[in-house]
Amino acid sequence: MNFMNANLARVCREIAETAKAVGKGTYDQRIHLTPYAGWLNDPNGLCQRDGVYHAYYQSSPFAVDGGLKFWAHATSRDLVEWEFDRVSIMPDVPADADGVYSGSAVVLDGDVHVFYTGNVKHVEEGRDFDYITEGRGHNTIHAMSPDGSEFGEKTVLLANADYPADVTCHVRDPKVWESDGETGHRWLMVLGARRAAKTRDEDRGEVLVYGSNDLTGGWELVNRIAGSERFGYMWECPDYFELPLADGAAYPVLSFSPQGLEGPEWEGTNVYQSGWVSVEGPVTGDCELGGFKLWDAGFDFYAPQTFEDEQGRRIMIGWMGMPDTPGHVNKTVDHGWQHCFTVPREIVAEQAADGSVRVLQRPVAELAERRVNGVTAENDLELDGRPVFDLEVTGIQDSWCDVRLADELDISFDEESGDVVMAFSDTSQEGVGGGRGERRYHVGGLESLRVIGDRSSVECFVNGGEIAFSTRYYPERYALEVDAPHASIDCWEL
Ligand code: FRU
């Protein structure tokens, strides 16, 4: 440690202690990871080591609206109760001076190896950088920790000069995994990139694939994946994984968060999207991408990351927040914090008789294990005063199911369009949604709905998890009403 990071560590520790003493107010979450103080964005470095889950997150402790980024560290034994440990990685070397940006972790022989982007913004007198093609450094950095808490020396693995000449300075968010060995490299890494075009609004998102045999060095470019058509200007937070199918085959998935999607399909949706495509062929060679599918059609979901836990489950956590959304107020800001993780979701692939595959996301089983005080009903249900709940509506007839929360948030099915709709009735900033309106997603028919509520969030899983809807909300009264003729309704406290 030098005086620079010793001081940063001390300030972060003091902020954490004060935040703990003061508390996070009425909208503090009970079953979701929230920042120890200040701002949170992407989940980073998700992994499990000796039974303990480790999560890091993009954290700005000094500014509730975001600012200089650190990696804060939390641990959990059940993916539900998280304990803040410390700020594990600080922007304290020239290669990450303007932010410890997103990245991933690999556990090898008990050590936690992290890979992240060191963000650098150059300032030169008399020069006006656009920070896209000039003035920015995005360094791919490695650090190692024997316990996941304190990290040693930072090594720059790749710098802008090492990336292909036609990409802009925006190359970030390394996700590393161990390959099956058939690719010629033991370790593979995807990086999100913005390829330069003649005019900035034609820049193109893509994924760079690097390979190495030694993890801590020797990374070389093996592929670039962009799809056949331009799809946004930047792909953030890429992730690649293979889901096992019942017949023993693997279903390859490339997940990413494209920025700049345009056209009628994206009207009335979030400013930035996160979703996935199937991959046909090796990611290290000639491969084709399937159609883009959203992970979550709600208001607050971005930059998800997955990992494989010690039981072999593929688990995804998203950032339950959405940047750059004017007109929306997050009512936790007054309490000195903003945003949280989604609940961890297990990702599974289900193959139908005709060979088609559905990728489903379901809250991890640990959540259902916490269920208490269950209430069972048919047709309808009204409950009051349950902020933290797990609601299941199954056997829905003719897609008829209306769930109304806090008198203002409706989740229902629109017969005419075949869409599931999440809508706040009061769209003003004073409303329960803090200025949110409506989101919809076409499913054709509604068979089941699972809704997980916390003090300031709602996550809905439609038809066994074929699509999710996540949103933050700020109720004054925790009322729950379900109208679903002939369906089975079960609700528990968590
Ligand atoms: C996604 C993102 C990443 C970046 C990080 C910075 O939300 O923009 O691409 O690494 O956040 O906080």
Short mmCIF file of C-alpha atoms and ligand atoms in Angstrom, two decimals:
data_model
loop_
_atom_site.label_atom_id
_atom_site.label_comp_id
_atom_site.label_asym_id
_atom_site.label_seq_id
_atom_site.Cartn_x
_atom_site.Cartn_y
_atom_site.Cartn_z
CA MET A 1 0.00 0.00 0.00
CA ASN A 2 1.13 3.55 -0.67
CA PHE A 3 -0.22 6.74 0.89
CA MET A 4 -2.59 7.23 -2.07
CA ASN A 5 -4.55 4.00 -1.71
CA ALA A 6 -4.14 4.01 2.07
CA ASN A 7 -5.96 7.35 2.14
CA LEU A 8 -8.65 6.24 -0.32
CA ALA A 9 -9.20 3.07 1.72
CA ARG A 10 -9.51 5.09 4.94
CA VAL A 11 -12.06 7.49 3.42
CA CYS A 12 -14.12 4.59 2.00
CA ARG A 13 -14.04 2.83 5.38
CA GLU A 14 -15.21 5.96 7.15
CA ILE A 15 -18.03 6.47 4.63
CA ALA A 16 -19.11 2.84 5.12
CA GLU A 17 -19.12 3.21 8.92
CA THR A 18 -21.14 6.44 8.79
CA ALA A 19 -23.60 5.00 6.26
CA LYS A 20 -24.13 1.97 8.50
CA ALA A 21 -24.76 4.15 11.54
CA VAL A 22 -27.17 6.49 9.71
CA GLY A 23 -29.04 3.76 7.81
CA LYS A 24 -30.44 3.80 4.28
CA GLY A 25 -34.03 4.83 4.97
CA THR A 26 -37.44 3.36 4.23
CA TYR A 27 -36.57 2.10 0.78
CA ASP A 28 -33.53 0.09 1.82
CA GLN A 29 -33.78 -3.36 0.27
CA ARG A 30 -33.94 -6.58 2.27
CA ILE A 31 -33.17 -9.30 -0.26
CA HIS A 32 -31.11 -7.35 -2.79
CA LEU A 33 -27.54 -6.16 -2.66
CA THR A 34 -27.46 -2.38 -2.30
CA PRO A 35 -24.37 -0.13 -2.26
CA TYR A 36 -22.72 0.41 1.11
CA ALA A 37 -23.00 4.13 0.29
CA GLY A 38 -23.41 6.30 -2.79
CA TRP A 39 -23.89 4.98 -6.29
CA LEU A 40 -23.85 1.38 -7.61
CA ASN A 41 -23.82 0.17 -11.20
CA ASP A 42 -22.65 -3.05 -12.89
CA PRO A 43 -22.10 -6.34 -11.07
CA ASN A 44 -18.43 -7.29 -11.47
CA GLY A 45 -16.21 -10.27 -10.71
CA LEU A 46 -19.04 -12.63 -9.74
CA CYS A 47 -17.66 -15.94 -8.50
CA GLN A 48 -17.83 -18.58 -5.80
CA ARG A 49 -14.81 -19.72 -3.77
CA ASP A 50 -14.93 -22.40 -1.06
CA GLY A 51 -18.71 -22.10 -0.76
CA VAL A 52 -18.70 -18.31 -0.42
CA TYR A 53 -20.16 -16.14 -3.16
CA HIS A 54 -18.19 -13.03 -4.03
CA ALA A 55 -19.67 -10.04 -5.78
CA TYR A 56 -17.99 -6.77 -6.63
CA TYR A 57 -19.78 -3.78 -8.02
CA GLN A 58 -19.13 -0.51 -9.73
CA SER A 59 -19.23 1.88 -6.82
CA SER A 60 -18.98 5.65 -6.52
CA PRO A 61 -18.86 6.24 -2.80
CA PHE A 62 -18.27 9.99 -3.08
CA ALA A 63 -21.23 10.86 -5.32
CA VAL A 64 -24.74 9.47 -5.17
CA ASP A 65 -25.20 10.36 -8.86
CA GLY A 66 -22.10 8.47 -9.96
CA GLY A 67 -18.51 9.59 -10.33
CA LEU A 68 -15.11 8.01 -9.93
CA LYS A 69 -15.56 4.22 -10.00
CA PHE A 70 -14.18 1.69 -7.51
CA TRP A 71 -14.81 -2.03 -7.08
CA ALA A 72 -16.64 -2.58 -3.79
CA HIS A 73 -16.73 -6.14 -2.48
CA ALA A 74 -19.51 -8.10 -0.79
CA THR A 75 -19.85 -11.77 0.15
CA SER A 76 -22.78 -14.10 0.66
CA ARG A 77 -23.38 -17.72 1.60
CA ASP A 78 -26.88 -17.91 0.08
CA LEU A 79 -26.98 -15.28 -2.72
CA VAL A 80 -29.62 -13.39 -0.72
CA GLU A 81 -27.95 -11.92 2.36
CA TRP A 82 -24.90 -9.93 1.27
CA GLU A 83 -22.31 -8.48 3.57
CA PHE A 84 -20.18 -5.52 2.54
CA ASP A 85 -16.51 -6.33 3.03
CA ARG A 86 -14.40 -3.47 1.75
CA VAL A 87 -13.51 -1.47 -1.32
CA SER A 88 -11.23 -4.00 -2.96
CA ILE A 89 -9.92 -2.17 -6.00
CA MET A 90 -9.27 1.55 -6.07
CA PRO A 91 -8.29 3.88 -8.91
CA ASP A 92 -4.77 4.35 -7.61
CA VAL A 93 -2.39 3.74 -10.53
CA PRO A 94 -1.99 5.74 -13.76
CA ALA A 95 -3.57 2.88 -15.77
CA ASP A 96 -6.91 3.16 -13.87
CA ALA A 97 -6.69 6.72 -12.59
CA ASP A 98 -10.15 7.74 -13.84
CA GLY A 99 -12.05 4.67 -12.79
CA VAL A 100 -11.86 0.98 -12.06
CA TYR A 101 -14.36 -0.04 -14.70
CA SER A 102 -16.22 -3.31 -15.14
CA GLY A 103 -14.79 -6.78 -15.43
CA SER A 104 -14.91 -10.36 -14.26
CA ALA A 105 -13.22 -12.94 -12.03
CA VAL A 106 -11.81 -16.44 -12.34
CA VAL A 107 -11.07 -18.64 -9.32
CA LEU A 108 -7.97 -20.75 -9.93
CA ASP A 109 -6.33 -22.89 -7.23
CA GLY A 110 -8.13 -20.86 -4.57
CA ASP A 111 -6.93 -17.50 -5.87
CA VAL A 112 -9.33 -14.90 -7.22
CA HIS A 113 -8.02 -13.42 -10.47
CA VAL A 114 -9.82 -10.31 -11.65
CA PHE A 115 -9.78 -8.65 -15.07
CA TYR A 116 -11.12 -5.16 -15.41
CA THR A 117 -10.89 -2.00 -17.46
CA GLY A 118 -8.72 0.78 -16.16
CA ASN A 119 -10.31 3.99 -17.41
CA VAL A 120 -8.05 6.94 -18.19
CA LYS A 121 -9.14 10.39 -19.35
CA HIS A 122 -6.23 12.45 -20.56
CA VAL A 123 -6.30 16.19 -20.07
CA GLU A 124 -4.04 18.41 -22.14
CA GLU A 125 -4.06 22.13 -22.16
CA GLY A 126 -5.43 23.55 -25.39
CA ARG A 127 -6.83 20.22 -26.55
CA ASP A 128 -10.46 19.29 -26.64
CA PHE A 129 -10.73 15.50 -26.64
CA ASP A 130 -13.94 13.70 -27.65
CA TYR A 131 -12.87 10.80 -25.40
CA ILE A 132 -14.11 8.37 -28.06
CA THR A 133 -11.40 8.51 -30.69
CA GLU A 134 -8.89 10.46 -28.65
CA GLY A 135 -7.99 11.27 -25.09
CA ARG A 136 -9.12 8.05 -23.47
CA GLY A 137 -7.26 4.97 -22.35
CA HIS A 138 -9.05 1.68 -21.76
CA ASN A 139 -6.53 -0.72 -20.24
CA THR A 140 -7.31 -4.38 -19.61
CA ILE A 141 -5.84 -5.01 -16.17
CA HIS A 142 -5.24 -8.16 -14.10
CA ALA A 143 -4.95 -8.40 -10.32
CA MET A 144 -4.96 -11.37 -7.97
CA SER A 145 -6.15 -11.98 -4.44
CA PRO A 146 -5.72 -15.04 -2.23
CA ASP A 147 -9.10 -14.42 -0.56
CA GLY A 148 -11.11 -12.15 -2.85
CA SER A 149 -10.81 -9.23 -0.47
CA GLU A 150 -7.38 -7.63 -0.85
CA PHE A 151 -5.69 -7.53 -4.23
CA GLY A 152 -2.02 -7.35 -5.10
CA GLU A 153 -0.15 -5.81 -7.98
CA LYS A 154 -2.04 -4.58 -11.03
CA THR A 155 -0.70 -5.62 -14.43
CA VAL A 156 -1.81 -4.07 -17.70
CA LEU A 157 -2.48 -7.00 -20.05
CA LEU A 158 -3.69 -4.99 -23.03
CA ALA A 159 -3.72 -1.28 -23.76
CA ASN A 160 -5.31 0.70 -26.60
CA ALA A 161 -2.27 0.23 -28.83
CA ASP A 162 -2.85 -3.54 -28.60
CA TYR A 163 -6.46 -3.47 -29.83
CA PRO A 164 -7.26 -3.54 -33.57
CA ALA A 165 -6.40 -0.25 -35.26
CA ASP A 166 -9.97 0.42 -36.42
CA VAL A 167 -11.63 0.39 -33.00
CA THR A 168 -12.13 3.61 -31.06
CA CYS A 169 -10.67 4.08 -27.57
CA HIS A 170 -13.79 2.37 -26.19
CA VAL A 171 -12.77 -1.24 -25.52
CA ARG A 172 -13.86 -2.46 -22.11
CA ASP A 173 -15.45 -4.91 -19.68
CA PRO A 174 -13.32 -8.09 -19.99
CA LYS A 175 -15.13 -11.35 -19.25
CA VAL A 176 -12.77 -14.30 -18.91
CA TRP A 177 -13.59 -18.02 -18.83
CA GLU A 178 -11.83 -21.35 -19.13
CA SER A 179 -12.39 -22.85 -22.56
CA ASP A 180 -12.95 -26.51 -23.35
CA GLY A 181 -9.45 -26.69 -24.75
CA GLU A 182 -10.50 -27.23 -28.35
CA THR A 183 -9.93 -23.61 -29.22
CA GLY A 184 -6.14 -23.65 -28.92
CA HIS A 185 -6.19 -21.45 -25.84
CA ARG A 186 -6.98 -22.51 -22.29
CA TRP A 187 -8.44 -19.10 -21.41
CA LEU A 188 -10.71 -16.90 -23.47
CA MET A 189 -11.79 -13.31 -22.95
CA VAL A 190 -14.46 -11.16 -24.57
CA LEU A 191 -14.16 -7.38 -24.60
CA GLY A 192 -16.90 -4.96 -25.65
CA ALA A 193 -15.83 -2.52 -28.36
CA ARG A 194 -16.90 0.42 -30.47
CA ARG A 195 -15.54 0.15 -34.00
CA ALA A 196 -14.84 3.50 -35.65
CA ALA A 197 -16.73 4.62 -38.75
CA LYS A 198 -16.37 7.72 -40.93
CA THR A 199 -18.96 9.54 -38.87
CA ARG A 200 -19.47 8.91 -35.16
CA ASP A 201 -23.14 7.99 -35.62
CA GLU A 202 -22.11 5.06 -37.82
CA ASP A 203 -19.76 3.56 -35.22
CA ARG A 204 -20.51 -0.07 -34.65
CA GLY A 205 -20.66 -2.29 -31.57
CA GLU A 206 -18.71 -5.53 -31.55
CA VAL A 207 -16.99 -8.07 -29.36
CA LEU A 208 -13.25 -8.78 -29.44
CA VAL A 209 -12.22 -12.30 -28.46
CA TYR A 210 -8.76 -12.83 -26.95
CA GLY A 211 -7.07 -16.08 -25.96
CA SER A 212 -4.25 -16.98 -23.59
CA ASN A 213 -2.73 -20.13 -22.15
CA ASP A 214 -1.38 -18.56 -19.05
CA LEU A 215 -4.23 -16.29 -17.76
CA THR A 216 -1.94 -13.59 -16.36
CA GLY A 217 -0.34 -12.76 -19.69
CA GLY A 218 0.13 -13.74 -23.32
CA TRP A 219 -3.30 -12.57 -24.49
CA GLU A 220 -3.72 -12.47 -28.27
CA LEU A 221 -6.61 -11.48 -30.50
CA VAL A 222 -8.37 -14.53 -31.94
CA ASN A 223 -11.65 -13.17 -33.31
CA ARG A 224 -14.03 -10.23 -33.75
CA ILE A 225 -17.76 -10.79 -33.58
CA ALA A 226 -20.19 -8.17 -34.83
CA GLY A 227 -23.11 -9.90 -36.54
CA SER A 228 -24.01 -9.23 -40.15
CA GLU A 229 -25.87 -5.94 -39.58
CA ARG A 230 -24.86 -2.91 -37.54
CA PHE A 231 -26.53 -3.21 -34.14
CA GLY A 232 -25.88 -0.12 -32.04
CA TYR A 233 -22.66 1.85 -31.68
CA MET A 234 -21.15 0.08 -28.66
CA TRP A 235 -21.54 -3.33 -27.02
CA GLU A 236 -20.90 -3.07 -23.31
CA CYS A 237 -20.39 -5.87 -20.81
CA PRO A 238 -20.14 -8.90 -23.13
CA ASP A 239 -20.41 -12.38 -21.66
CA TYR A 240 -20.17 -15.80 -23.29
CA PHE A 241 -21.36 -19.11 -21.82
CA GLU A 242 -22.74 -22.46 -22.84
CA LEU A 243 -25.95 -23.83 -21.34
CA PRO A 244 -26.32 -27.59 -21.07
CA LEU A 245 -29.23 -29.13 -22.99
CA ALA A 246 -31.06 -32.29 -21.92
CA ASP A 247 -29.46 -34.31 -24.75
CA GLY A 248 -25.97 -33.43 -23.50
CA ALA A 249 -25.30 -30.80 -26.16
CA ALA A 250 -24.30 -27.25 -25.28
CA TYR A 251 -26.28 -24.14 -26.22
CA PRO A 252 -23.87 -21.21 -26.73
CA VAL A 253 -25.03 -17.76 -25.64
CA LEU A 254 -23.42 -14.36 -26.18
CA SER A 255 -24.85 -11.74 -23.85
CA PHE A 256 -24.12 -8.02 -24.24
CA SER A 257 -25.52 -4.57 -23.58
CA PRO A 258 -25.75 -2.67 -26.87
CA GLN A 259 -25.99 1.11 -26.82
CA GLY A 260 -27.62 3.10 -29.58
CA LEU A 261 -30.34 0.77 -30.90
CA GLU A 262 -32.63 2.66 -33.22
CA GLY A 263 -35.83 2.08 -35.15
CA PRO A 264 -39.49 1.42 -34.37
CA GLU A 265 -38.77 -1.77 -32.43
CA TRP A 266 -36.89 0.21 -29.80
CA GLU A 267 -39.33 3.10 -29.46
CA GLY A 268 -40.82 3.27 -25.97
CA THR A 269 -38.11 0.99 -24.57
CA ASN A 270 -35.17 1.76 -22.33
CA VAL A 271 -32.40 4.04 -23.54
CA TYR A 272 -29.93 1.11 -23.38
CA GLN A 273 -30.71 -2.60 -23.71
CA SER A 274 -29.26 -5.87 -22.44
CA GLY A 275 -29.89 -9.15 -24.18
CA TRP A 276 -28.42 -12.22 -25.76
CA VAL A 277 -27.96 -14.04 -29.04
CA SER A 278 -27.28 -17.69 -29.75
CA VAL A 279 -23.97 -18.45 -31.43
CA GLU A 280 -23.61 -20.95 -34.21
CA GLY A 281 -20.01 -22.02 -34.71
CA PRO A 282 -17.01 -21.37 -32.48
CA VAL A 283 -16.56 -17.91 -30.89
CA THR A 284 -12.93 -18.24 -31.86
CA GLY A 285 -13.68 -18.70 -35.55
CA ASP A 286 -16.42 -18.43 -38.13
CA CYS A 287 -19.64 -18.05 -36.21
CA GLU A 288 -23.12 -16.71 -36.82
CA LEU A 289 -25.31 -14.91 -34.35
CA GLY A 290 -29.03 -15.56 -33.88
CA GLY A 291 -31.62 -12.84 -33.28
CA PHE A 292 -31.22 -10.49 -30.30
CA LYS A 293 -33.51 -11.22 -27.35
CA LEU A 294 -33.92 -8.98 -24.33
CA TRP A 295 -33.14 -10.38 -20.91
CA ASP A 296 -35.54 -8.03 -19.21
CA ALA A 297 -38.25 -5.76 -20.59
CA GLY A 298 -38.76 -3.64 -17.46
CA PHE A 299 -37.46 -0.18 -16.59
CA ASP A 300 -34.42 -1.05 -14.53
CA PHE A 301 -32.08 -3.66 -15.90
CA TYR A 302 -28.65 -3.30 -17.45
CA ALA A 303 -25.12 -4.70 -17.69
CA PRO A 304 -25.83 -8.22 -16.37
CA GLN A 305 -23.00 -10.65 -15.70
CA THR A 306 -23.14 -14.43 -15.27
CA PHE A 307 -20.92 -16.98 -13.53
CA GLU A 308 -20.97 -20.70 -12.93
CA ASP A 309 -21.23 -21.56 -9.26
CA GLU A 310 -19.81 -24.60 -7.47
CA GLN A 311 -23.03 -26.54 -8.09
CA GLY A 312 -22.63 -25.93 -11.82
CA ARG A 313 -25.50 -23.42 -12.01
CA ARG A 314 -25.26 -20.54 -14.50
CA ILE A 315 -26.29 -17.52 -12.44
CA MET A 316 -26.94 -14.03 -13.75
CA ILE A 317 -27.15 -10.79 -11.79
CA GLY A 318 -28.10 -7.50 -13.40
CA TRP A 319 -27.81 -3.91 -12.35
CA MET A 320 -31.30 -2.84 -11.30
CA GLY A 321 -30.86 0.70 -12.53
CA MET A 322 -30.83 2.56 -15.81
CA PRO A 323 -28.55 5.52 -16.47
CA ASP A 324 -29.39 8.57 -18.56
CA THR A 325 -33.13 8.50 -17.87
CA PRO A 326 -34.29 12.08 -17.58
CA GLY A 327 -37.65 12.60 -15.92
CA HIS A 328 -37.17 9.80 -13.43
CA VAL A 329 -36.35 10.37 -9.76
CA ASN A 330 -34.88 7.67 -7.62
CA LYS A 331 -36.23 8.28 -4.14
CA THR A 332 -33.29 6.68 -2.37
CA VAL A 333 -31.00 9.52 -3.43
CA ASP A 334 -32.15 11.56 -0.42
CA HIS A 335 -30.80 8.75 1.73
CA GLY A 336 -27.37 8.86 0.13
CA TRP A 337 -27.50 5.78 -2.07
CA GLN A 338 -28.76 4.75 -5.46
CA HIS A 339 -29.43 1.49 -7.37
CA CYS A 340 -29.04 -2.18 -6.48
CA PHE A 341 -28.51 -5.65 -7.95
CA THR A 342 -31.36 -7.79 -9.24
CA VAL A 343 -31.97 -11.06 -7.45
CA PRO A 344 -29.58 -13.70 -8.78
CA ARG A 345 -31.30 -15.61 -11.59
CA GLU A 346 -30.46 -19.11 -12.71
CA ILE A 347 -30.26 -19.29 -16.50
CA VAL A 348 -31.35 -22.56 -18.10
CA ALA A 349 -31.98 -23.73 -21.66
CA GLU A 350 -35.02 -25.86 -22.38
CA GLN A 351 -35.35 -27.73 -25.63
CA ALA A 352 -38.75 -28.49 -27.15
CA ALA A 353 -39.59 -31.60 -29.16
CA ASP A 354 -39.11 -29.63 -32.40
CA GLY A 355 -35.55 -28.81 -31.36
CA SER A 356 -36.22 -25.13 -30.59
CA VAL A 357 -34.57 -23.82 -27.44
CA ARG A 358 -35.99 -21.42 -24.85
CA VAL A 359 -33.58 -19.66 -22.52
CA LEU A 360 -35.26 -19.14 -19.18
CA GLN A 361 -34.30 -17.12 -16.10
CA ARG A 362 -35.55 -18.05 -12.66
CA PRO A 363 -34.79 -16.58 -9.26
CA VAL A 364 -32.24 -18.88 -7.59
CA ALA A 365 -33.79 -21.61 -5.41
CA GLU A 366 -32.35 -19.97 -2.26
CA LEU A 367 -35.10 -17.34 -2.49
CA ALA A 368 -37.94 -19.89 -2.33
CA GLU A 369 -36.19 -21.48 0.66
CA ARG A 370 -36.87 -18.30 2.64
CA ARG A 371 -40.62 -18.38 2.10
CA VAL A 372 -42.73 -17.96 5.27
CA ASN A 373 -46.37 -17.08 6.11
CA GLY A 374 -47.80 -18.43 2.86
CA VAL A 375 -51.31 -17.51 1.71
CA THR A 376 -53.11 -19.55 -0.95
CA ALA A 377 -56.10 -18.40 -2.99
CA GLU A 378 -57.98 -19.00 -6.20
CA ASN A 379 -59.40 -16.28 -8.46
CA ASP A 380 -58.22 -13.30 -6.45
CA LEU A 381 -56.18 -12.14 -3.51
CA GLU A 382 -55.73 -8.92 -1.56
CA LEU A 383 -52.92 -8.42 0.94
CA ASP A 384 -51.64 -5.40 2.76
CA GLY A 385 -48.39 -4.53 4.48
CA ARG A 386 -46.08 -7.10 2.89
CA PRO A 387 -43.16 -5.23 1.39
CA VAL A 388 -40.96 -8.29 0.80
CA PHE A 389 -42.87 -11.02 -0.95
CA ASP A 390 -42.78 -13.86 -3.46
CA LEU A 391 -46.02 -14.21 -5.44
CA GLU A 392 -46.79 -17.06 -7.80
CA VAL A 393 -49.79 -17.19 -10.10
CA THR A 394 -50.05 -20.45 -12.02
CA GLY A 395 -52.65 -22.06 -14.24
CA ILE A 396 -53.71 -18.66 -15.64
CA GLN A 397 -56.81 -19.05 -17.83
CA ASP A 398 -57.13 -17.17 -21.13
CA SER A 399 -54.11 -15.04 -20.18
CA TRP A 400 -56.29 -13.25 -17.62
CA CYS A 401 -54.13 -12.08 -14.77
CA ASP A 402 -53.87 -8.61 -13.26
CA VAL A 403 -51.45 -7.90 -10.46
CA ARG A 404 -51.69 -4.45 -8.89
CA LEU A 405 -49.03 -3.28 -6.45
CA ALA A 406 -49.05 -0.22 -4.22
CA ASP A 407 -52.28 0.93 -5.92
CA GLU A 408 -50.32 2.20 -8.93
CA LEU A 409 -48.22 -0.50 -10.56
CA ASP A 410 -50.07 -2.94 -12.82
CA ILE A 411 -48.73 -6.09 -14.40
CA SER A 412 -51.22 -7.50 -16.86
CA PHE A 413 -51.75 -8.99 -20.31
CA ASP A 414 -52.96 -6.95 -23.29
CA GLU A 415 -55.29 -9.27 -25.21
CA GLU A 416 -55.13 -7.22 -28.38
CA SER A 417 -51.37 -7.07 -28.81
CA GLY A 418 -50.41 -10.24 -26.95
CA ASP A 419 -48.07 -8.17 -24.76
CA VAL A 420 -47.34 -8.44 -21.09
CA VAL A 421 -47.55 -4.89 -19.77
CA MET A 422 -45.93 -3.28 -16.74
CA ALA A 423 -47.45 0.17 -16.20
CA PHE A 424 -47.54 2.85 -13.53
CA SER A 425 -50.89 4.67 -13.43
CA ASP A 426 -49.38 7.87 -12.01
CA THR A 427 -46.46 8.75 -14.27
CA SER A 428 -45.49 11.93 -12.44
CA GLN A 429 -42.32 12.08 -10.38
CA GLU A 430 -44.49 12.13 -7.26
CA GLY A 431 -45.98 8.76 -8.23
CA VAL A 432 -44.90 5.36 -6.93
CA GLY A 433 -42.76 4.92 -10.06
CA GLY A 434 -40.91 8.22 -9.63
CA GLY A 435 -41.80 9.25 -13.21
CA ARG A 436 -41.93 5.86 -14.88
CA GLY A 437 -44.62 5.00 -17.46
CA GLU A 438 -45.15 1.74 -19.31
CA ARG A 439 -43.12 -1.17 -20.67
CA ARG A 440 -44.45 -4.05 -22.75
CA TYR A 441 -43.18 -7.25 -24.33
CA HIS A 442 -44.86 -9.63 -26.75
CA VAL A 443 -45.34 -13.16 -25.42
CA GLY A 444 -48.50 -14.31 -27.18
CA GLY A 445 -50.14 -15.76 -24.09
CA LEU A 446 -49.76 -15.55 -20.32
CA GLU A 447 -49.61 -18.85 -18.44
CA SER A 448 -47.80 -18.03 -15.22
CA LEU A 449 -46.36 -15.09 -13.38
CA ARG A 450 -43.91 -14.91 -10.52
CA VAL A 451 -43.37 -11.57 -8.83
CA ILE A 452 -40.65 -10.85 -6.29
CA GLY A 453 -41.14 -7.64 -4.36
CA ASP A 454 -38.71 -5.89 -2.07
CA ARG A 455 -39.08 -2.52 -0.33
CA SER A 456 -38.23 -0.58 -3.48
CA SER A 457 -38.20 -3.09 -6.34
CA VAL A 458 -40.37 -5.49 -8.27
CA GLU A 459 -39.14 -8.29 -10.55
CA CYS A 460 -41.64 -10.30 -12.63
CA PHE A 461 -40.89 -13.59 -14.34
CA VAL A 462 -43.31 -14.43 -17.11
CA ASN A 463 -44.19 -17.96 -18.26
CA GLY A 464 -41.52 -19.73 -16.26
CA GLY A 465 -38.93 -17.05 -17.00
CA GLU A 466 -39.11 -16.57 -20.77
CA ILE A 467 -38.91 -12.83 -20.11
CA ALA A 468 -38.49 -10.75 -16.96
CA PHE A 469 -39.63 -7.23 -16.06
CA SER A 470 -37.72 -5.34 -13.38
CA THR A 471 -38.39 -1.96 -11.89
CA ARG A 472 -37.64 0.11 -8.84
CA TYR A 473 -40.66 1.64 -7.11
CA TYR A 474 -41.33 3.75 -4.04
CA PRO A 475 -44.62 2.83 -2.36
CA GLU A 476 -46.14 4.54 0.61
CA ARG A 477 -48.46 1.57 1.13
CA TYR A 478 -47.47 -2.01 0.36
CA ALA A 479 -50.75 -3.27 -1.07
CA LEU A 480 -51.01 -6.30 -3.33
CA GLU A 481 -54.08 -7.25 -5.39
CA VAL A 482 -54.36 -10.18 -7.77
CA ASP A 483 -57.24 -10.83 -10.13
CA ALA A 484 -56.80 -14.10 -12.02
CA PRO A 485 -60.02 -16.11 -12.47
CA HIS A 486 -59.53 -19.86 -11.90
CA ALA A 487 -55.78 -19.51 -11.44
CA SER A 488 -53.84 -20.66 -8.36
CA ILE A 489 -52.36 -17.84 -6.34
CA ASP A 490 -49.68 -18.29 -3.69
CA CYS A 491 -47.94 -15.53 -1.81
CA TRP A 492 -45.22 -15.76 0.81
CA GLU A 493 -43.15 -13.31 2.77
CA LEU A 494 -39.43 -13.58 2.19
C1 FRU B 1 -21.91 -0.26 -18.16
C2 FRU B 1 -20.62 0.53 -18.09
C3 FRU B 1 -19.42 -0.31 -18.51
C4 FRU B 1 -18.29 0.37 -17.81
C5 FRU B 1 -18.92 0.76 -16.50
C6 FRU B 1 -18.41 2.04 -15.90
O1 FRU B 1 -22.88 0.24 -17.32
O2 FRU B 1 -20.71 1.71 -18.85
O3 FRU B 1 -19.25 -0.40 -19.90
O4 FRU B 1 -17.18 -0.46 -17.63
O5 FRU B 1 -20.30 0.89 -16.75
O6 FRU B 1 -18.98 2.26 -14.66
#
